Structure formats: structure tokens, C-alpha cells
Short mmCIF file of C-alpha atoms in Angstrom, two decimals:
data_model
loop_
_atom_site.label_atom_id
_atom_site.label_comp_id
_atom_site.label_asym_id
_atom_site.label_seq_id
_atom_site.Cartn_x
_atom_site.Cartn_y
_atom_site.Cartn_z
CA UNK A 1 -21.36 -11.73 -4.37
CA UNK A 2 -17.99 -10.30 -5.34
CA UNK A 3 -16.39 -10.43 -8.77
CA UNK A 4 -19.24 -12.11 -10.54
CA UNK A 5 -21.27 -10.98 -13.49
CA UNK A 6 -24.51 -11.83 -11.74
CA UNK A 7 -26.49 -9.12 -10.01
CA UNK A 8 -27.81 -9.79 -6.52
CA UNK A 9 -31.57 -10.38 -6.47
CA UNK A 10 -33.51 -8.49 -5.54
CA UNK A 11 -31.43 -5.56 -6.70
CA UNK A 12 -31.20 -2.81 -4.11
CA UNK A 13 -33.37 0.21 -4.78
CA UNK A 14 -31.28 3.15 -6.05
CA UNK A 15 -33.24 5.69 -4.06
CA UNK A 16 -32.75 3.69 -0.89
CA UNK A 17 -29.02 3.37 -1.56
CA UNK A 18 -28.76 7.09 -2.28
CA UNK A 19 -30.59 7.90 0.96
CA UNK A 20 -28.49 5.47 3.00
CA UNK A 21 -25.00 6.06 1.54
CA UNK A 22 -23.84 9.68 1.13
CA UNK A 23 -22.55 10.25 -2.38
CA UNK A 24 -23.85 6.98 -3.77
CA UNK A 25 -24.68 7.19 -7.45
CA UNK A 26 -23.17 10.62 -8.10
CA UNK A 27 -21.72 9.30 -11.35
CA UNK A 28 -24.80 7.47 -12.60
CA UNK A 29 -25.64 10.22 -15.03
CA UNK A 30 -22.89 10.29 -17.72
CA UNK A 31 -23.35 14.06 -17.97
CA UNK A 32 -22.00 14.39 -14.42
CA UNK A 33 -18.81 12.51 -15.23
CA UNK A 34 -15.72 14.42 -16.38
CA UNK A 35 -15.19 11.70 -18.97
CA UNK A 36 -18.85 11.58 -19.94
CA UNK A 37 -18.33 13.64 -23.07
CA UNK A 38 -15.81 11.26 -24.60
CA UNK A 39 -17.02 8.06 -22.98
CA UNK A 40 -18.49 5.59 -25.41
CA UNK A 41 -20.47 2.60 -24.32
CA UNK A 42 -19.88 -0.49 -26.39
CA UNK A 43 -23.40 -1.85 -26.73
CA UNK A 44 -22.04 -5.11 -28.12
CA UNK A 45 -20.11 -5.65 -24.86
CA UNK A 46 -23.19 -5.31 -22.68
CA UNK A 47 -24.30 -8.71 -21.52
CA UNK A 48 -21.05 -10.47 -22.33
CA UNK A 49 -20.35 -11.01 -18.65
CA UNK A 50 -17.00 -11.26 -16.99
CA UNK A 51 -13.76 -11.66 -18.93
CA UNK A 52 -12.08 -15.06 -18.88
CA UNK A 53 -10.40 -15.77 -15.61
CA UNK A 54 -6.68 -15.90 -15.18
CA UNK A 55 -5.31 -19.24 -14.01
CA UNK A 56 -5.72 -19.51 -10.26
CA UNK A 57 -2.68 -19.20 -8.06
CA UNK A 58 -3.15 -20.58 -4.56
CA UNK A 59 -0.22 -18.54 -3.27
CA UNK A 60 -1.77 -15.25 -4.38
CA UNK A 61 -3.26 -13.27 -1.51
CA UNK A 62 -7.05 -13.14 -1.47
CA UNK A 63 -9.33 -11.42 0.99
CA UNK A 64 -11.45 -13.77 3.06
CA UNK A 65 -14.40 -11.56 2.14
CA UNK A 66 -14.24 -12.73 -1.47
CA UNK A 67 -15.05 -16.13 -2.82
CA UNK A 68 -12.19 -16.08 -5.31
CA UNK A 69 -9.53 -13.87 -6.84
CA UNK A 70 -10.37 -11.02 -9.17
CA UNK A 71 -10.57 -12.11 -12.82
CA UNK A 72 -7.18 -10.51 -13.48
CA UNK A 73 -4.43 -10.17 -10.90
CA UNK A 74 -0.75 -9.35 -10.82
CA UNK A 75 1.92 -12.00 -10.59
CA UNK A 76 5.03 -9.83 -10.87
CA UNK A 77 5.68 -9.65 -7.12
CA UNK A 78 4.90 -13.02 -5.54
CA UNK A 79 4.93 -13.28 -1.78
CA UNK A 80 8.27 -14.39 -0.45
CA UNK A 81 10.20 -14.76 2.77
CA UNK A 82 9.10 -13.66 6.22
CA UNK A 83 7.29 -10.60 4.88
CA UNK A 84 5.30 -12.81 2.53
CA UNK A 85 4.25 -15.06 5.39
CA UNK A 86 3.13 -12.05 7.41
CA UNK A 87 1.10 -10.74 4.46
CA UNK A 88 -0.39 -14.17 3.83
CA UNK A 89 -1.41 -14.34 7.49
CA UNK A 90 -3.12 -10.97 7.18
CA UNK A 91 -5.16 -12.14 4.19
CA UNK A 92 -5.90 -15.64 5.52
CA UNK A 93 -7.06 -14.66 8.99
CA UNK A 94 -8.43 -11.14 9.02
CA UNK A 95 -11.07 -9.26 7.09
CA UNK A 96 -10.11 -6.05 5.33
CA UNK A 97 -12.41 -4.29 7.75
CA UNK A 98 -10.24 -5.13 10.75
CA UNK A 99 -7.25 -3.15 11.90
CA UNK A 100 -5.26 -6.35 12.42
CA UNK A 101 -5.34 -6.98 8.66
CA UNK A 102 -3.81 -3.60 7.83
CA UNK A 103 -1.39 -3.60 10.75
CA UNK A 104 -0.03 -6.97 9.63
CA UNK A 105 0.38 -5.62 6.10
CA UNK A 106 2.32 -2.65 7.49
CA UNK A 107 4.50 -5.00 9.54
CA UNK A 108 5.09 -7.13 6.43
CA UNK A 109 6.07 -4.01 4.51
CA UNK A 110 8.52 -2.93 7.21
CA UNK A 111 10.03 -6.42 7.38
CA UNK A 112 10.48 -6.31 3.60
CA UNK A 113 12.10 -2.86 3.85
CA UNK A 114 14.53 -4.04 6.54
CA UNK A 115 15.42 -7.07 4.45
CA UNK A 116 16.03 -4.83 1.42
CA UNK A 117 18.30 -2.57 3.47
CA UNK A 118 20.26 -5.55 4.76
CA UNK A 119 20.58 -6.97 1.24
CA UNK A 120 21.86 -3.60 0.03
CA UNK A 121 24.68 -3.72 2.59
CA UNK A 122 25.79 -7.01 1.08
CA UNK A 123 25.83 -5.47 -2.40
CA UNK A 124 28.45 -3.26 -4.03
CA UNK A 125 26.10 -0.27 -3.79
CA UNK A 126 24.54 -0.03 -0.30
CA UNK A 127 21.59 2.28 0.38
CA UNK A 128 22.41 5.92 0.90
CA UNK A 129 19.69 7.43 3.09
CA UNK A 130 20.96 10.97 2.56
CA UNK A 131 20.51 11.04 -1.19
CA UNK A 132 17.74 8.47 -1.59
CA UNK A 133 15.30 10.13 0.78
CA UNK A 134 15.44 13.45 -1.01
CA UNK A 135 16.70 15.37 1.99
CA UNK A 136 19.20 17.28 -0.12
CA UNK A 137 16.54 18.24 -2.66
CA UNK A 138 14.33 19.70 0.07
CA UNK A 139 16.54 22.75 0.46
CA UNK A 140 16.80 23.36 -3.31
CA UNK A 141 13.13 22.93 -4.28
CA UNK A 142 11.37 25.66 -2.31
CA UNK A 143 10.48 23.60 0.76
CA UNK A 144 8.37 26.24 2.49
CA UNK A 145 6.63 27.76 -0.54
CA UNK A 146 5.72 24.33 -1.88
CA UNK A 147 4.15 23.20 1.39
CA UNK A 148 2.07 26.10 2.63
CA UNK A 149 -0.97 27.64 1.00
CA UNK A 150 -1.41 24.81 -1.50
CA UNK A 151 -3.61 22.45 0.50
CA UNK A 152 -1.11 19.61 0.56
CA UNK A 153 -2.37 16.86 2.83
CA UNK A 154 1.10 15.46 3.39
CA UNK A 155 1.93 18.59 5.41
CA UNK A 156 0.11 17.02 8.37
CA UNK A 157 2.67 14.26 8.75
CA UNK A 158 5.75 16.19 7.70
CA UNK A 159 7.01 16.31 11.27
CA UNK A 160 6.86 12.51 11.41
CA UNK A 161 8.76 11.84 8.16
CA UNK A 162 12.30 12.46 9.51
CA UNK A 163 11.59 10.15 12.44
CA UNK A 164 10.31 7.36 10.19
CA UNK A 165 13.08 7.73 7.63
CA UNK A 166 16.09 8.52 9.80
CA UNK A 167 14.98 6.73 12.96
CA UNK A 168 15.83 3.16 11.87
CA UNK A 169 19.21 4.32 10.53
CA UNK A 170 20.04 6.12 13.79
CA UNK A 171 18.96 3.09 15.82
CA UNK A 172 21.01 0.75 13.62
CA UNK A 173 24.08 3.00 13.93
CA UNK A 174 23.61 3.20 17.69
CA UNK A 175 23.26 -0.59 17.93
CA UNK A 176 26.37 -1.13 15.77
CA UNK A 177 28.28 1.32 17.93
CA UNK A 178 27.24 -0.51 21.10
CA UNK A 179 28.23 -3.88 19.68
CA UNK A 180 31.62 -2.58 18.51
CA UNK A 181 32.27 -0.90 21.85
CA UNK A 182 31.47 -4.11 23.68
CA UNK A 183 33.81 -6.11 21.42
CA UNK A 184 36.64 -3.59 21.89
CA UNK A 185 36.19 -3.44 25.68
CA UNK A 186 36.51 -7.26 25.95
CA UNK A 187 39.96 -7.22 24.38
#
């Protein structure tokens, strides 16, 4: 029962949960928490239940695994355009446990990025992939020393970053070149 103040009955046994789920309950003891020393429990707040719910928005994405939206949710970036429809499809049709859900969200993100790039070309200040991707800063900010021997997890996909960042720009330039060459050859 997600996002409700009620506790499922019968409550699962803590020992059984700890035996079944590795790491479950590691923060039950406040002494084990890094914030345990300064953490204060407001005894007056115990038993108050959930905070008042924000007004429902039917256009807000909600997982099919949950009965309703979280009590508080963001409204600053409403779904819009083709990317919004793709994201809405991901939330309406697929559980968060399925790859299709996340793949559709990635597709929606890429569609949004392409739309933002196209909109920037129509503006007075189009995107500049050379400066905005940080490529120039790489050489000045100790690229090798900062990556090795520090346990950075992003080092595993470093080889893929130039392909993901520069690849669409190279493909777009190649496509524009082909279109222009075809137009010129017809004259």
C-alpha cells in the first residue's frame, strides 16, 4: 500500500526481512546513522499521519504500481510535446520493474534533447557543443590525474561519452552535407 500512513497488517517480521533482504534495517538503530547524533524525533509528530495532499493533476506521471501520486510532487516541468507523450506512455503502460518503462523514458529524454537542440538553432544563440560539453576544460583540469586512482565510477563509460555527445552532431553535419550536395548537384 504505497504512500499511505497505514501500516500493512500483519506487519512483516523484522528478523524475517533482515534474513531475506541483505542490508535491510541497517539504519534502524539511530546510533548507526551518521545523522543519529543530531537527529531529533518530534514526538508530537508521531501519529499525525500523512501531510495534506497536493491537488491532484491528472497529467502528472504516476507509476501504475501506485494507487495515487505522492503527497507532494513537482509541477515545474509538466509533460509536453512528443517527449511528454512518450514519457506518459511509459508510466501508463509499463511497471517501473520493466525495461520498457526505462527505455521509453530514455527515448523521451533523447527526443526532448533533440527538440532543444533544434530550438537552439532557431534562437540567436545556438548550442555550441565544443564549449558546452566541457571538452576544452578536460585538457586544463588534470584529465588523467583526476580519473585514475580515485575510484571514479564514471571512468567505466568514459570511452562512450565522446560517441554519445559528438555522435549526433557528426551525424547531423553529415546529413546536412548530403542534403546540400544533393541540392547543388541538381542545379
